[in-house]
Amino acid sequence: MSVLDLGSRITDTLAEHDVDGRVRALRALLLRPVLRAQADGELFRLARRHADWLREWCQRETGWRLVVEPQTVRLFMSAIADGPTSVAIAERQPARARKGDPPFTRRRYVLLCLTLAVLERSDPQIALGRLAEELVLVATLPGLESVEFTLGNREERSDLVAAIRLLLDHGVLARVAGDEESYAAGSGDALYDVDRRVLAAMLSTAHSPGLVAAALGPAPRIDKIEAALHAPPTAYTEDETNRQLRHAVSRRLLLEPVVYYDDLPADERAYLVSQRVGLTRRLGEATGLVPELRAEGIALVDPDDQLTDRRMPEQGTDGHATLLLAEHLAANGAVELTALRRLAKRLAKDHAAYWRRSTREPGAENAIVADALDRLVGLGLVRVDRGDAETVVHPLPALARFAVTRPTVHEGRRR
Amino acid sequence: MIDSAPDEGGAGTYGPFAYLAAPNAALYRRVMRGLMREKERFTVHVRAEQVYAALLRDGGDPVTEEAVAEALERLAQPSWGNVLAFPDSSRVTAVEDFYRRRMLYQMSRPGEAAERALAAYDAALGSRGALQSVALEDIVALLTRLRDLTVAPGGEPDLAVVHQTLRSLRERFSELAENAVAFMGSIQRTLDLHDADVEAFLAYKEQLIDYLERFINDLLVRGAAIADLLAAVTPTTVERLATIAAEREARDAAPGEAALVRTEARETWLRQWSGLSEWFVSTPGRESEAKLLRARARAAIPALLAVVRSLHERSGGRTDRTQDFITLARWFATLPDDGDRHRLWRTAFGLTPVRHLSVTAETRARWEEGVLGNATAWADAPAVQISPQLRRTGSYERRGKPARVADRSKARALLAERARREAEQTAAARRRILTGGPKPLSAFGVLDPEAFRLFLALLGDALAALGPTGDTAAVHTSDGALTVTLTRTPGARLAVISTPDGELVGPDHLVEIGSAADGAMDGAP
């Protein structure tokens, strides 16, 4: 081998290494839009190293801002839910204090926002008890009547703790002393440092909520709010129009498991249909996702099964039930809810050896079906129609991915 | 009501201050200030309409003439006694004036005292304080004079002048120190955003910053000069100055107390001198006040700028984030169901992780085989391959929990095992094709596929290096482990190498395959 040859080989290897680093950094940001030096170590350094490239890429392909600071990297993601499937998916991406915790409720969301409002004006350190006292005052502001918060009972304190945990998780707060558990029990307190930079980067909207609120009136609908928060600037040229279309469809493809053509507004659909191959290839190269182009729509799927907060198929009773119900729906088309519940009951009996014990109690099938449908709707795989007499579950085209394949193939492929 | 005598009963009860707690305190205060201003112009008796006219000009909220008249009447009541009232007996020129009860007012002595006290109170609290560059200049001048006086050649200095200079110095210095304290306090208050008057602050900040910068410079330059001057005054001179001052002050003392006054005065002067030098001269153990002041003044500039920035952001409506969060809280509170709230969370915070379906390598391979177009429906494309184990049991492992972790490590172990086996095979193949000296191709005989592939690759490289004309060529493998030397044998016959897959036939050559590094063949490359 000549020296020259070796040189080009090294260059190739380095370039490959770079590409790999960018893909990993972008994937990390898609999964966790705030990366912090302390918590995310290597991924944070990777994102910083490729900051210029990433910033440029995000701006070009999606219009998202990437802000790189000494201690944090934040990708300001956003998308507008549009069309029934898209809305159904967005409605099933709740905030959670920690993985596996129940989704946020009205009071938790309100407390989260009020906590942020209080922190915005607080000193660099704050104790949970003091924070709670201020919250009680702020919670009496007009417009918040529907939420009761007096710190009177454990339930209220637990809701506050859930909001605090979410902030801890994102690095807005860093615990210095004490713990939340004992505070919720009413016996202790906790002290935190406030990280203003992360706090300042919490909101990811094109327009400030405080500013658009006046135009929306007292109790606006969610789609109005969403449109107002992310209203794009007026496009004056065809280039700008095209760029906005590209950003809109790319955002949806990057954020949502399945994008059906039917779900898109006419102009976005026309754009995506004409650009799908090139566009999905670019997105795929940068993220490691694989475009699944089908007649009904597009899914960017992840061969590593990492870029998701909701796996399919997943292990465990609920994941297994979801898979089996999905197969049934894929094979039989629309099914009534009651029929699904009957099926779930039978499945619980059949899989008694593997499923958790509580699934064989009377009425447990309702919870199983509800959970499974929540997952399937959240993945854009089925649609639930609440009719007058009977609720019917309709499979959406991508559910066919989970149709049972011929058993011979199964057995042959796996050892 | 018309009590013209000064209210003596109010003395000792602080009646003149009572109006401060009354409902219309602000108006009373304005009236009193108006009266005070008239008094400063040496007006003795004041009519209600004059006070009213004064209030129209004082920049406060508009008031009615009746309200002013009533206020004056209340202030004149005996229990308060801020004002003395006299009936006005002068001529009138209009009918309505005649019917109106006319009075003349005059501030009472207790009222005036109270007003002065309140003015002083306002001044002390409201003052921003000022750092005085002029004071620094004066101190330099006074110190220089003092030095010139004490080291003047030819006899005793003029004691009166020395004393005078010392006293001026003390006065100037205590003003400076007091002002510095007030100034730093007021900066701190200005920086406290909670109750900052935004407009006043924005108007004031430019001047303030200029002023701070000028002062820091002055303090740096003149402070150093002062420190030098102070250092030039020897302790004995200080003693002498204190003695001179004390002597002169003791001269006024009552007979018999002179000695005591002299000692005390002397000690006071010495203390004040050391205070002065501590203010300007740093010692290794202690920073001088001037230095601390400079540091604080300097630190105030960026802090001020930060305040300015946040005020601008706030007034520009760009980011009053507190308001943003409260708006969001309201929306979360009023949206009808949890689905909408989850949607708001996703859209406003953008912290939701992406969500994607997965795919297995087998499935992808089948898609490739199937030659799918963009128009293939999902139903017609091969479905995702799902592990039968998972389908049957709901977990990848037959038993127990740690499925996913175990799964990965197993796969990793498998990969490692495969890599190791491949490495071993390569090493073994290499060992088989080592020649241990030049050897004709025809002597190789039979090679197994593994060794043959390796051998063929080496041969290809070597032949390429040899070219159509060369006689001999030596090449290394890319990892440098093997060296191949190929030599053309003139008039060679055909050589045949047999492998299980077929035979390689070609003109015979001399080949030498050697290990570049001894022992490198044994392990994995």
PDB file of C-alpha atoms in Angstrom, chain B residues 244-499:
ATOM      1  CA  ILE B 244      -0.960  71.267  67.422  1.00  0.00           C
ATOM      2  CA  ALA B 245      -4.663  70.743  66.728  1.00  0.00           C
ATOM      3  CA  ALA B 246      -5.327  69.577  70.264  1.00  0.00           C
ATOM      4  CA  GLU B 247      -3.461  72.525  71.742  1.00  0.00           C
ATOM      5  CA  ARG B 248      -5.550  74.995  69.814  1.00  0.00           C
ATOM      6  CA  GLU B 249      -8.821  73.272  70.640  1.00  0.00           C
ATOM      7  CA  ALA B 250      -7.952  73.081  74.319  1.00  0.00           C
ATOM      8  CA  ARG B 251      -7.491  76.815  74.393  1.00  0.00           C
ATOM      9  CA  ASP B 252     -11.257  77.278  74.301  1.00  0.00           C
ATOM     10  CA  ALA B 253     -11.828  74.796  77.089  1.00  0.00           C
ATOM     11  CA  ALA B 254     -13.064  75.848  80.523  1.00  0.00           C
ATOM     12  CA  PRO B 255     -10.325  76.393  83.059  1.00  0.00           C
ATOM     13  CA  GLY B 256      -9.291  73.201  84.799  1.00  0.00           C
ATOM     14  CA  GLU B 257     -10.525  70.975  81.997  1.00  0.00           C
ATOM     15  CA  ALA B 258      -7.828  72.010  79.561  1.00  0.00           C
ATOM     16  CA  ALA B 259      -5.570  69.019  80.182  1.00  0.00           C
ATOM     17  CA  LEU B 260      -8.380  66.527  79.770  1.00  0.00           C
ATOM     18  CA  VAL B 261      -9.698  68.184  76.606  1.00  0.00           C
ATOM     19  CA  ARG B 262      -6.212  68.297  75.160  1.00  0.00           C
ATOM     20  CA  THR B 263      -5.651  64.553  75.632  1.00  0.00           C
ATOM     21  CA  GLU B 264      -9.033  63.662  74.245  1.00  0.00           C
ATOM     22  CA  ALA B 265      -8.719  65.937  71.271  1.00  0.00           C
ATOM     23  CA  ARG B 266      -5.302  64.586  70.505  1.00  0.00           C
ATOM     24  CA  GLU B 267      -6.522  61.026  70.586  1.00  0.00           C
ATOM     25  CA  THR B 268      -9.486  61.846  68.391  1.00  0.00           C
ATOM     26  CA  TRP B 269      -7.209  63.462  65.840  1.00  0.00           C
ATOM     27  CA  LEU B 270      -4.884  60.472  65.828  1.00  0.00           C
ATOM     28  CA  ARG B 271      -7.810  58.114  65.361  1.00  0.00           C
ATOM     29  CA  GLN B 272      -9.192  60.150  62.519  1.00  0.00           C
ATOM     30  CA  TRP B 273      -5.846  60.289  60.826  1.00  0.00           C
ATOM     31  CA  SER B 274      -5.494  56.536  60.957  1.00  0.00           C
ATOM     32  CA  GLY B 275      -9.025  56.282  59.600  1.00  0.00           C
ATOM     33  CA  LEU B 276      -8.026  58.488  56.712  1.00  0.00           C
ATOM     34  CA  SER B 277      -4.969  56.472  55.907  1.00  0.00           C
ATOM     35  CA  GLU B 278      -6.880  53.210  56.210  1.00  0.00           C
ATOM     36  CA  TRP B 279      -9.305  54.593  53.702  1.00  0.00           C
ATOM     37  CA  PHE B 280      -6.677  55.131  51.081  1.00  0.00           C
ATOM     38  CA  VAL B 281      -3.711  52.900  51.895  1.00  0.00           C
ATOM     39  CA  SER B 282      -3.934  49.146  51.595  1.00  0.00           C
ATOM     40  CA  THR B 283      -1.833  46.980  53.861  1.00  0.00           C
ATOM     41  CA  PRO B 284      -1.117  43.340  53.158  1.00  0.00           C
ATOM     42  CA  GLY B 285      -3.697  42.301  55.722  1.00  0.00           C
ATOM     43  CA  ARG B 286      -6.468  44.653  54.720  1.00  0.00           C
ATOM     44  CA  GLU B 287      -7.807  46.214  51.573  1.00  0.00           C
ATOM     45  CA  SER B 288      -8.263  49.955  51.707  1.00  0.00           C
ATOM     46  CA  GLU B 289     -11.780  51.338  51.631  1.00  0.00           C
ATOM     47  CA  ALA B 290     -10.973  53.144  48.422  1.00  0.00           C
ATOM     48  CA  LYS B 291     -10.058  49.884  46.794  1.00  0.00           C
ATOM     49  CA  LEU B 292     -13.227  48.200  47.984  1.00  0.00           C
ATOM     50  CA  LEU B 293     -15.243  51.141  46.794  1.00  0.00           C
ATOM     51  CA  ARG B 294     -13.574  50.989  43.441  1.00  0.00           C
ATOM     52  CA  ALA B 295     -14.306  47.296  43.152  1.00  0.00           C
ATOM     53  CA  ARG B 296     -17.941  47.810  44.024  1.00  0.00           C
ATOM     54  CA  ALA B 297     -18.349  50.730  41.690  1.00  0.00           C
ATOM     55  CA  ARG B 298     -16.782  48.715  38.918  1.00  0.00           C
ATOM     56  CA  ALA B 299     -18.983  45.714  39.636  1.00  0.00           C
ATOM     57  CA  ALA B 300     -22.008  47.981  39.567  1.00  0.00           C
ATOM     58  CA  ILE B 301     -21.549  48.706  35.868  1.00  0.00           C
ATOM     59  CA  PRO B 302     -22.185  45.220  34.491  1.00  0.00           C
ATOM     60  CA  ALA B 303     -24.959  44.759  37.016  1.00  0.00           C
ATOM     61  CA  LEU B 304     -26.577  47.947  35.803  1.00  0.00           C
ATOM     62  CA  LEU B 305     -26.244  46.860  32.222  1.00  0.00           C
ATOM     63  CA  ALA B 306     -27.921  43.569  33.058  1.00  0.00           C
ATOM     64  CA  VAL B 307     -30.803  45.462  34.617  1.00  0.00           C
ATOM     65  CA  VAL B 308     -31.036  47.644  31.541  1.00  0.00           C
ATOM     66  CA  ARG B 309     -31.119  44.626  29.294  1.00  0.00           C
ATOM     67  CA  SER B 310     -33.841  42.876  31.209  1.00  0.00           C
ATOM     68  CA  LEU B 311     -35.861  46.097  31.354  1.00  0.00           C
ATOM     69  CA  HIS B 312     -35.534  46.491  27.631  1.00  0.00           C
ATOM     70  CA  GLU B 313     -36.624  42.930  27.083  1.00  0.00           C
ATOM     71  CA  ARG B 314     -39.568  43.488  29.317  1.00  0.00           C
ATOM     72  CA  SER B 315     -40.651  46.769  27.771  1.00  0.00           C
ATOM     73  CA  GLY B 316     -40.071  45.468  24.250  1.00  0.00           C
ATOM     74  CA  GLY B 317     -42.505  42.690  25.087  1.00  0.00           C
ATOM     75  CA  ARG B 318     -39.899  40.237  23.859  1.00  0.00           C
ATOM     76  CA  THR B 319     -39.710  38.066  26.926  1.00  0.00           C
ATOM     77  CA  ASP B 320     -41.634  38.755  30.007  1.00  0.00           C
ATOM     78  CA  ARG B 321     -41.396  35.111  30.666  1.00  0.00           C
ATOM     79  CA  THR B 322     -43.212  35.286  33.945  1.00  0.00           C
ATOM     80  CA  GLN B 323     -46.206  36.533  32.021  1.00  0.00           C
ATOM     81  CA  ASP B 324     -45.703  33.795  29.444  1.00  0.00           C
ATOM     82  CA  PHE B 325     -45.773  31.087  32.068  1.00  0.00           C
ATOM     83  CA  ILE B 326     -48.813  32.535  33.769  1.00  0.00           C
ATOM     84  CA  THR B 327     -50.601  32.705  30.432  1.00  0.00           C
ATOM     85  CA  LEU B 328     -49.768  29.058  29.835  1.00  0.00           C
ATOM     86  CA  ALA B 329     -51.000  28.176  33.317  1.00  0.00           C
ATOM     87  CA  ARG B 330     -54.323  29.835  32.485  1.00  0.00           C
ATOM     88  CA  TRP B 331     -54.610  27.894  29.262  1.00  0.00           C
ATOM     89  CA  PHE B 332     -53.799  24.637  30.990  1.00  0.00           C
ATOM     90  CA  ALA B 333     -56.464  25.469  33.555  1.00  0.00           C
ATOM     91  CA  THR B 334     -59.169  26.291  31.029  1.00  0.00           C
ATOM     92  CA  LEU B 335     -58.630  23.653  28.331  1.00  0.00           C
ATOM     93  CA  PRO B 336     -61.455  21.140  28.466  1.00  0.00           C
ATOM     94  CA  ASP B 337     -59.625  17.814  28.509  1.00  0.00           C
ATOM     95  CA  ASP B 338     -56.323  16.119  29.182  1.00  0.00           C
ATOM     96  CA  GLY B 339     -55.675  15.390  25.510  1.00  0.00           C
ATOM     97  CA  ASP B 340     -55.700  19.107  24.754  1.00  0.00           C
ATOM     98  CA  ARG B 341     -53.392  19.755  27.677  1.00  0.00           C
ATOM     99  CA  HIS B 342     -50.898  17.134  26.511  1.00  0.00           C
ATOM    100  CA  ARG B 343     -51.001  18.791  23.099  1.00  0.00           C
ATOM    101  CA  LEU B 344     -50.311  22.194  24.636  1.00  0.00           C
ATOM    102  CA  TRP B 345     -47.418  20.749  26.586  1.00  0.00           C
ATOM    103  CA  ARG B 346     -45.901  19.349  23.410  1.00  0.00           C
ATOM    104  CA  THR B 347     -46.399  22.459  21.373  1.00  0.00           C
ATOM    105  CA  ALA B 348     -45.350  25.080  23.908  1.00  0.00           C
ATOM    106  CA  PHE B 349     -42.347  23.399  25.500  1.00  0.00           C
ATOM    107  CA  GLY B 350     -41.019  21.264  22.665  1.00  0.00           C
ATOM    108  CA  LEU B 351     -39.434  18.862  25.124  1.00  0.00           C
ATOM    109  CA  THR B 352     -41.345  15.803  23.985  1.00  0.00           C
ATOM    110  CA  PRO B 353     -39.119  13.080  22.585  1.00  0.00           C
ATOM    111  CA  VAL B 354     -39.774  11.985  19.001  1.00  0.00           C
ATOM    112  CA  ARG B 355     -41.750   8.797  18.450  1.00  0.00           C
ATOM    113  CA  HIS B 356     -40.911   6.287  15.739  1.00  0.00           C
ATOM    114  CA  LEU B 357     -41.780   2.757  14.832  1.00  0.00           C
ATOM    115  CA  SER B 358     -38.988   0.248  14.567  1.00  0.00           C
ATOM    116  CA  VAL B 359     -37.898  -2.162  11.896  1.00  0.00           C
ATOM    117  CA  THR B 360     -35.753  -5.253  11.883  1.00  0.00           C
ATOM    118  CA  ALA B 361     -32.949  -6.046   9.504  1.00  0.00           C
ATOM    119  CA  GLU B 362     -34.828  -9.114   8.222  1.00  0.00           C
ATOM    120  CA  THR B 363     -37.849  -7.023   7.359  1.00  0.00           C
ATOM    121  CA  ARG B 364     -35.735  -4.503   5.536  1.00  0.00           C
ATOM    122  CA  ALA B 365     -34.116  -7.275   3.565  1.00  0.00           C
ATOM    123  CA  ARG B 366     -37.547  -8.573   2.564  1.00  0.00           C
ATOM    124  CA  TRP B 367     -38.609  -5.093   1.479  1.00  0.00           C
ATOM    125  CA  GLU B 368     -35.558  -4.978  -0.729  1.00  0.00           C
ATOM    126  CA  GLU B 369     -36.331  -8.362  -2.205  1.00  0.00           C
ATOM    127  CA  GLY B 370     -39.920  -7.358  -2.796  1.00  0.00           C
ATOM    128  CA  VAL B 371     -38.917  -4.356  -4.922  1.00  0.00           C
ATOM    129  CA  LEU B 372     -41.501  -2.042  -3.420  1.00  0.00           C
ATOM    130  CA  GLY B 373     -42.541   1.173  -5.111  1.00  0.00           C
ATOM    131  CA  ASN B 374     -43.972   4.321  -3.643  1.00  0.00           C
ATOM    132  CA  ALA B 375     -47.397   3.095  -4.590  1.00  0.00           C
ATOM    133  CA  THR B 376     -47.292  -0.148  -2.614  1.00  0.00           C
ATOM    134  CA  ALA B 377     -49.954  -0.147   0.068  1.00  0.00           C
ATOM    135  CA  TRP B 378     -48.921  -1.008   3.588  1.00  0.00           C
ATOM    136  CA  ALA B 379     -51.105  -4.070   3.399  1.00  0.00           C
ATOM    137  CA  ASP B 380     -49.147  -5.368   0.388  1.00  0.00           C
ATOM    138  CA  ALA B 381     -45.698  -4.835   1.840  1.00  0.00           C
ATOM    139  CA  PRO B 382     -44.073  -7.530   3.945  1.00  0.00           C
ATOM    140  CA  ALA B 383     -45.001  -7.099   7.606  1.00  0.00           C
ATOM    141  CA  VAL B 384     -42.471  -6.506  10.348  1.00  0.00           C
ATOM    142  CA  GLN B 385     -40.751  -9.649  11.525  1.00  0.00           C
ATOM    143  CA  ILE B 386     -41.517 -10.164  15.139  1.00  0.00           C
ATOM    144  CA  SER B 387     -39.637 -12.642  17.223  1.00  0.00           C
ATOM    145  CA  PRO B 388     -41.871 -15.697  17.746  1.00  0.00           C
ATOM    146  CA  GLN B 389     -40.620 -15.796  21.288  1.00  0.00           C
ATOM    147  CA  LEU B 390     -41.945 -12.296  21.883  1.00  0.00           C
ATOM    148  CA  ARG B 391     -45.198 -13.107  20.144  1.00  0.00           C
ATOM    149  CA  ARG B 392     -45.777 -16.158  22.240  1.00  0.00           C
ATOM    150  CA  THR B 393     -44.713 -14.942  25.656  1.00  0.00           C
ATOM    151  CA  GLY B 394     -44.457 -11.173  25.599  1.00  0.00           C
ATOM    152  CA  SER B 395     -40.759 -11.184  26.296  1.00  0.00           C
ATOM    153  CA  TYR B 396     -37.595 -11.961  24.382  1.00  0.00           C
ATOM    154  CA  GLU B 397     -36.339 -14.379  26.984  1.00  0.00           C
ATOM    155  CA  ARG B 398     -38.202 -17.410  28.060  1.00  0.00           C
ATOM    156  CA  ARG B 399     -37.909 -16.592  31.729  1.00  0.00           C
ATOM    157  CA  GLY B 400     -37.685 -13.505  33.810  1.00  0.00           C
ATOM    158  CA  LYS B 401     -37.113  -9.839  33.496  1.00  0.00           C
ATOM    159  CA  PRO B 402     -33.672  -8.748  32.406  1.00  0.00           C
ATOM    160  CA  ALA B 403     -34.532  -9.592  28.847  1.00  0.00           C
ATOM    161  CA  ARG B 404     -33.388  -6.567  26.948  1.00  0.00           C
ATOM    162  CA  VAL B 405     -30.056  -6.115  28.646  1.00  0.00           C
ATOM    163  CA  ALA B 406     -29.254  -9.798  28.408  1.00  0.00           C
ATOM    164  CA  ASP B 407     -30.337  -9.721  24.790  1.00  0.00           C
ATOM    165  CA  ARG B 408     -27.831  -7.036  23.881  1.00  0.00           C
ATOM    166  CA  SER B 409     -24.943  -8.550  25.749  1.00  0.00           C
ATOM    167  CA  LYS B 410     -25.654 -11.848  24.103  1.00  0.00           C
ATOM    168  CA  ALA B 411     -25.606 -10.277  20.676  1.00  0.00           C
ATOM    169  CA  ARG B 412     -22.445  -8.448  21.585  1.00  0.00           C
ATOM    170  CA  ALA B 413     -20.885 -11.667  22.797  1.00  0.00           C
ATOM    171  CA  LEU B 414     -21.926 -13.305  19.571  1.00  0.00           C
ATOM    172  CA  LEU B 415     -20.307 -10.559  17.546  1.00  0.00           C
ATOM    173  CA  ALA B 416     -17.153 -10.729  19.591  1.00  0.00           C
ATOM    174  CA  GLU B 417     -17.072 -14.468  19.188  1.00  0.00           C
ATOM    175  CA  ARG B 418     -17.545 -14.160  15.452  1.00  0.00           C
ATOM    176  CA  ALA B 419     -14.836 -11.523  15.195  1.00  0.00           C
ATOM    177  CA  ARG B 420     -12.490 -13.698  17.190  1.00  0.00           C
ATOM    178  CA  ARG B 421     -13.175 -16.735  15.041  1.00  0.00           C
ATOM    179  CA  GLU B 422     -12.635 -14.753  11.868  1.00  0.00           C
ATOM    180  CA  ALA B 423      -9.399 -13.393  13.216  1.00  0.00           C
ATOM    181  CA  GLU B 424      -8.292 -16.895  14.107  1.00  0.00           C
ATOM    182  CA  GLN B 425      -9.166 -18.201  10.690  1.00  0.00           C
ATOM    183  CA  THR B 426      -7.248 -15.437   9.008  1.00  0.00           C
ATOM    184  CA  ALA B 427      -4.276 -16.077  11.211  1.00  0.00           C
ATOM    185  CA  ALA B 428      -4.446 -19.778  10.467  1.00  0.00           C
ATOM    186  CA  ALA B 429      -4.761 -19.135   6.742  1.00  0.00           C
ATOM    187  CA  ARG B 430      -1.764 -16.867   6.873  1.00  0.00           C
ATOM    188  CA  ARG B 431       0.230 -19.448   8.652  1.00  0.00           C
ATOM    189  CA  ARG B 432      -0.645 -21.948   5.916  1.00  0.00           C
ATOM    190  CA  ILE B 433       0.566 -19.764   3.081  1.00  0.00           C
ATOM    191  CA  LEU B 434       3.861 -18.739   4.716  1.00  0.00           C
ATOM    192  CA  THR B 435       6.607 -20.108   2.527  1.00  0.00           C
ATOM    193  CA  GLY B 436       9.665 -19.897   4.734  1.00  0.00           C
ATOM    194  CA  GLY B 437      11.839 -18.915   1.767  1.00  0.00           C
ATOM    195  CA  PRO B 438      11.358 -18.547  -2.023  1.00  0.00           C
ATOM    196  CA  LYS B 439       9.134 -21.218  -3.435  1.00  0.00           C
ATOM    197  CA  PRO B 440       7.718 -21.748  -6.950  1.00  0.00           C
ATOM    198  CA  LEU B 441       3.960 -21.378  -7.379  1.00  0.00           C
ATOM    199  CA  SER B 442       3.738 -24.873  -8.671  1.00  0.00           C
ATOM    200  CA  ALA B 443       4.919 -26.182  -5.308  1.00  0.00           C
ATOM    201  CA  PHE B 444       1.859 -24.889  -3.432  1.00  0.00           C
ATOM    202  CA  GLY B 445      -0.296 -27.832  -4.415  1.00  0.00           C
ATOM    203  CA  VAL B 446      -3.686 -27.748  -2.728  1.00  0.00           C
ATOM    204  CA  LEU B 447      -5.033 -24.783  -0.704  1.00  0.00           C
ATOM    205  CA  ASP B 448      -8.225 -24.587   1.311  1.00  0.00           C
ATOM    206  CA  PRO B 449     -10.660 -21.772   0.322  1.00  0.00           C
ATOM    207  CA  GLU B 450      -9.759 -19.508   3.253  1.00  0.00           C
ATOM    208  CA  ALA B 451      -6.042 -19.627   2.586  1.00  0.00           C
ATOM    209  CA  PHE B 452      -6.551 -19.468  -1.147  1.00  0.00           C
ATOM    210  CA  ARG B 453      -8.588 -16.264  -0.960  1.00  0.00           C
ATOM    211  CA  LEU B 454      -5.865 -14.636   1.061  1.00  0.00           C
ATOM    212  CA  PHE B 455      -3.192 -15.960  -1.218  1.00  0.00           C
ATOM    213  CA  LEU B 456      -4.989 -14.735  -4.320  1.00  0.00           C
ATOM    214  CA  ALA B 457      -5.312 -11.256  -2.886  1.00  0.00           C
ATOM    215  CA  LEU B 458      -1.579 -11.168  -2.131  1.00  0.00           C
ATOM    216  CA  LEU B 459      -0.716 -12.499  -5.533  1.00  0.00           C
ATOM    217  CA  GLY B 460      -2.913  -9.889  -7.192  1.00  0.00           C
ATOM    218  CA  ASP B 461      -1.198  -7.063  -5.282  1.00  0.00           C
ATOM    219  CA  ALA B 462       2.228  -8.469  -6.100  1.00  0.00           C
ATOM    220  CA  LEU B 463       1.478  -8.950  -9.808  1.00  0.00           C
ATOM    221  CA  ALA B 464       0.123  -5.434 -10.035  1.00  0.00           C
ATOM    222  CA  ALA B 465       3.322  -4.128  -8.437  1.00  0.00           C
ATOM    223  CA  LEU B 466       5.432  -6.265 -10.760  1.00  0.00           C
ATOM    224  CA  GLY B 467       3.786  -4.877 -13.855  1.00  0.00           C
ATOM    225  CA  PRO B 468       4.292  -6.293 -17.336  1.00  0.00           C
ATOM    226  CA  THR B 469       8.058  -5.552 -17.431  1.00  0.00           C
ATOM    227  CA  GLY B 470       9.437  -5.868 -13.906  1.00  0.00           C
ATOM    228  CA  ASP B 471      11.409  -8.851 -12.681  1.00  0.00           C
ATOM    229  CA  THR B 472      10.766  -8.733  -9.007  1.00  0.00           C
ATOM    230  CA  ALA B 473       8.410  -6.903  -6.664  1.00  0.00           C
ATOM    231  CA  ALA B 474       7.853  -6.739  -2.918  1.00  0.00           C
ATOM    232  CA  VAL B 475       4.584  -5.637  -1.339  1.00  0.00           C
ATOM    233  CA  HIS B 476       3.200  -5.467   2.172  1.00  0.00           C
ATOM    234  CA  THR B 477      -0.325  -6.193   3.218  1.00  0.00           C
ATOM    235  CA  SER B 478      -2.227  -3.138   4.413  1.00  0.00           C
ATOM    236  CA  ASP B 479      -1.824  -4.095   8.036  1.00  0.00           C
ATOM    237  CA  GLY B 480       1.873  -4.659   7.469  1.00  0.00           C
ATOM    238  CA  ALA B 481       1.778  -8.205   8.798  1.00  0.00           C
ATOM    239  CA  LEU B 482       2.842 -10.034   5.658  1.00  0.00           C
ATOM    240  CA  THR B 483       5.505  -9.378   3.058  1.00  0.00           C
ATOM    241  CA  VAL B 484       5.266 -10.893  -0.391  1.00  0.00           C
ATOM    242  CA  THR B 485       8.189 -11.033  -2.782  1.00  0.00           C
ATOM    243  CA  LEU B 486       7.420 -12.185  -6.306  1.00  0.00           C
ATOM    244  CA  THR B 487      10.114 -13.002  -8.840  1.00  0.00           C
ATOM    245  CA  ARG B 488       9.569 -13.817 -12.466  1.00  0.00           C
ATOM    246  CA  THR B 489      11.115 -17.121 -13.544  1.00  0.00           C
ATOM    247  CA  PRO B 490      12.226 -16.922 -17.150  1.00  0.00           C
ATOM    248  CA  GLY B 491      10.749 -19.603 -19.389  1.00  0.00           C
ATOM    249  CA  ALA B 492       8.485 -20.890 -16.709  1.00  0.00           C
ATOM    250  CA  ARG B 493       5.977 -23.599 -17.185  1.00  0.00           C
ATOM    251  CA  LEU B 494       2.350 -23.317 -16.142  1.00  0.00           C
ATOM    252  CA  ALA B 495       1.722 -23.732 -12.445  1.00  0.00           C
ATOM    253  CA  VAL B 496      -1.501 -25.185 -11.089  1.00  0.00           C
ATOM    254  CA  ILE B 497      -2.945 -24.542  -7.657  1.00  0.00           C
ATOM    255  CA  SER B 498      -5.884 -26.678  -6.708  1.00  0.00           C
ATOM    256  CA  THR B 499      -8.663 -25.649  -4.373  1.00  0.00           C
TER     257      THR B 499
END
